[in-house]
Amino acid sequence: KVNALVASIAASSPTAISVGRRALATIDGLSLEAGLEYAQRVLPQLARTQDAHEGFRAFNEKRAPVWTGR
């Protein structure tokens, strides 16, 4: 199970992983309301990245994404 989880994370967008890690570190210790407000600011920024656009294209084209890390 651990190997499957590691493989899943490794196959993910480096941009999403990086932003996600920073977001988790930031919201740790915040109230639920403050954490949700922070997420509402970060998620739209992530959706505008090249990796997000590639993920949507790859899904629509039924192929594996090629992540750029941008």
GROMACS .gro file of N, CA, C and O in nm, residues 28-66:
model
  156
   28ASP      N    1  -0.190   2.458   0.878
   28ASP     CA    2  -0.172   2.386   1.003
   28ASP      C    3  -0.180   2.485   1.118
   28ASP      O    4  -0.105   2.581   1.126
   29GLY      N    5  -0.273   2.464   1.205
   29GLY     CA    6  -0.289   2.551   1.320
   29GLY      C    7  -0.388   2.664   1.299
   29GLY      O    8  -0.420   2.734   1.394
   30LEU      N    9  -0.433   2.685   1.176
   30LEU     CA   10  -0.535   2.787   1.152
   30LEU      C   11  -0.672   2.734   1.192
   30LEU      O   12  -0.693   2.612   1.195
   31SER      N   13  -0.763   2.823   1.216
   31SER     CA   14  -0.900   2.780   1.240
   31SER      C   15  -0.956   2.723   1.110
   31SER      O   16  -0.902   2.748   1.001
   32LEU      N   17  -1.064   2.650   1.120
   32LEU     CA   18  -1.127   2.593   1.000
   32LEU      C   19  -1.164   2.704   0.903
   32LEU      O   20  -1.137   2.695   0.783
   33GLU      N   21  -1.222   2.811   0.953
   33GLU     CA   22  -1.264   2.921   0.868
   33GLU      C   23  -1.145   2.986   0.797
   33GLU      O   24  -1.148   3.010   0.676
   34ALA      N   25  -1.038   3.011   0.869
   34ALA     CA   26  -0.919   3.073   0.810
   34ALA      C   27  -0.854   2.978   0.709
   34ALA      O   28  -0.807   3.022   0.604
   35GLY      N   29  -0.852   2.849   0.738
   35GLY     CA   30  -0.797   2.751   0.645
   35GLY      C   31  -0.876   2.745   0.517
   35GLY      O   32  -0.819   2.736   0.407
   36LEU      N   33  -1.008   2.750   0.527
   36LEU     CA   34  -1.092   2.749   0.408
   36LEU      C   35  -1.074   2.876   0.326
   36LEU      O   36  -1.071   2.872   0.202
   37GLU      N   37  -1.060   2.989   0.392
   37GLU     CA   38  -1.036   3.115   0.321
   37GLU      C   39  -0.903   3.109   0.246
   37GLU      O   40  -0.893   3.153   0.131
   38TYR      N   41  -0.802   3.053   0.310
   38TYR     CA   42  -0.672   3.039   0.245
   38TYR      C   43  -0.684   2.947   0.123
   38TYR      O   44  -0.633   2.979   0.016
   39ALA      N   45  -0.752   2.836   0.137
   39ALA     CA   46  -0.770   2.743   0.025
   39ALA      C   47  -0.843   2.809  -0.090
   39ALA      O   48  -0.811   2.784  -0.208
   40GLN      N   49  -0.938   2.895  -0.060
   40GLN     CA   50  -1.012   2.964  -0.165
   40GLN      C   51  -0.922   3.060  -0.243
   40GLN      O   52  -0.950   3.091  -0.358
   41ARG      N   53  -0.815   3.106  -0.182
   41ARG     CA   54  -0.720   3.192  -0.254
   41ARG      C   55  -0.619   3.111  -0.334
   41ARG      O   56  -0.578   3.151  -0.443
   42VAL      N   57  -0.577   2.996  -0.280
   42VAL     CA   58  -0.471   2.917  -0.343
   42VAL      C   59  -0.522   2.833  -0.460
   42VAL      O   60  -0.455   2.824  -0.563
   43LEU      N   61  -0.638   2.772  -0.447
   43LEU     CA   62  -0.686   2.682  -0.552
   43LEU      C   63  -0.702   2.749  -0.688
   43LEU      O   64  -0.661   2.691  -0.789
   44PRO      N   65  -0.757   2.869  -0.696
   44PRO     CA   66  -0.766   2.933  -0.829
   44PRO      C   67  -0.628   2.960  -0.890
   44PRO      O   68  -0.611   2.951  -1.012
   45GLN      N   69  -0.529   2.992  -0.806
   45GLN     CA   70  -0.393   3.012  -0.856
   45GLN      C   71  -0.337   2.883  -0.914
   45GLN      O   72  -0.275   2.883  -1.020
   46LEU      N   73  -0.361   2.773  -0.846
   46LEU     CA   74  -0.315   2.643  -0.893
   46LEU      C   75  -0.384   2.605  -1.024
   46LEU      O   76  -0.321   2.550  -1.114
   47ALA      N   77  -0.510   2.637  -1.037
   47ALA     CA   78  -0.585   2.603  -1.158
   47ALA      C   79  -0.534   2.676  -1.281
   47ALA      O   80  -0.559   2.632  -1.394
   48ARG      N   81  -0.461   2.785  -1.262
   48ARG     CA   82  -0.408   2.860  -1.375
   48ARG      C   83  -0.268   2.815  -1.419
   48ARG      O   84  -0.211   2.870  -1.513
   49THR      N   85  -0.212   2.714  -1.354
   49THR     CA   86  -0.077   2.669  -1.389
   49THR      C   87  -0.078   2.586  -1.517
   49THR      O   88  -0.181   2.533  -1.558
   50GLN      N   89   0.039   2.578  -1.579
   50GLN     CA   90   0.053   2.495  -1.700
   50GLN      C   91   0.022   2.349  -1.670
   50GLN      O   92  -0.038   2.281  -1.753
   51ASP      N   93   0.063   2.301  -1.552
   51ASP     CA   94   0.036   2.162  -1.516
   51ASP      C   95  -0.114   2.136  -1.505
   51ASP      O   96  -0.162   2.030  -1.547
   52ALA      N   97  -0.189   2.231  -1.451
   52ALA     CA   98  -0.334   2.213  -1.442
   52ALA      C   99  -0.395   2.203  -1.581
   52ALA      O  100  -0.478   2.115  -1.608
   53HIS      N  101  -0.353   2.291  -1.670
   53HIS     CA  102  -0.405   2.288  -1.806
   53HIS      C  103  -0.367   2.157  -1.876
   53HIS      O  104  -0.449   2.098  -1.946
   54GLU      N  105  -0.245   2.111  -1.853
   54GLU     CA  106  -0.202   1.983  -1.911
   54GLU      C  107  -0.284   1.868  -1.854
   54GLU      O  108  -0.322   1.776  -1.927
   55GLY      N  109  -0.313   1.872  -1.726
   55GLY     CA  110  -0.395   1.766  -1.665
   55GLY      C  111  -0.533   1.758  -1.727
   55GLY      O  112  -0.582   1.649  -1.758
   56PHE      N  113  -0.596   1.874  -1.749
   56PHE     CA  114  -0.728   1.876  -1.813
   56PHE      C  115  -0.720   1.826  -1.957
   56PHE      O  116  -0.805   1.747  -2.002
   57ARG      N  117  -0.616   1.870  -2.031
   57ARG     CA  118  -0.601   1.824  -2.170
   57ARG      C  119  -0.580   1.674  -2.175
   57ARG      O  120  -0.641   1.604  -2.258
   58ALA      N  121  -0.492   1.624  -2.090
   58ALA     CA  122  -0.462   1.481  -2.089
   58ALA      C  123  -0.587   1.400  -2.055
   58ALA      O  124  -0.613   1.296  -2.117
   59PHE      N  125  -0.664   1.446  -1.959
   59PHE     CA  126  -0.788   1.377  -1.923
   59PHE      C  127  -0.883   1.373  -2.041
   59PHE      O  128  -0.938   1.268  -2.075
   60ASN      N  129  -0.903   1.487  -2.107
   60ASN     CA  130  -0.995   1.494  -2.221
   60ASN      C  131  -0.947   1.410  -2.339
   60ASN      O  132  -1.028   1.355  -2.413
   61GLU      N  133  -0.815   1.401  -2.355
   61GLU     CA  134  -0.758   1.323  -2.465
   61GLU      C  135  -0.731   1.178  -2.426
   61GLU      O  136  -0.678   1.101  -2.506
   62LYS      N  137  -0.767   1.142  -2.304
   62LYS     CA  138  -0.752   1.005  -2.252
   62LYS      C  139  -0.608   0.955  -2.266
   62LYS      O  140  -0.580   0.849  -2.320
   63ARG      N  141  -0.516   1.035  -2.214
   63ARG     CA  142  -0.374   1.000  -2.218
   63ARG      C  143  -0.311   1.040  -2.085
   63ARG      O  144  -0.369   1.112  -2.006
   64ALA      N  145  -0.191   0.991  -2.065
   64ALA     CA  146  -0.117   1.027  -1.943
   64ALA      C  147  -0.065   1.170  -1.957
   64ALA      O  148  -0.019   1.209  -2.065
   65PRO      N  149  -0.070   1.248  -1.851
   65PRO     CA  150  -0.018   1.386  -1.858
   65PRO      C  151   0.134   1.388  -1.863
   65PRO      O  152   0.202   1.298  -1.815
   66VAL      N  153   0.185   1.493  -1.925
   66VAL     CA  154   0.330   1.519  -1.926
   66VAL      C  155   0.350   1.647  -1.847
   66VAL      O  156   0.323   1.756  -1.895
   0.00000   0.00000   0.00000
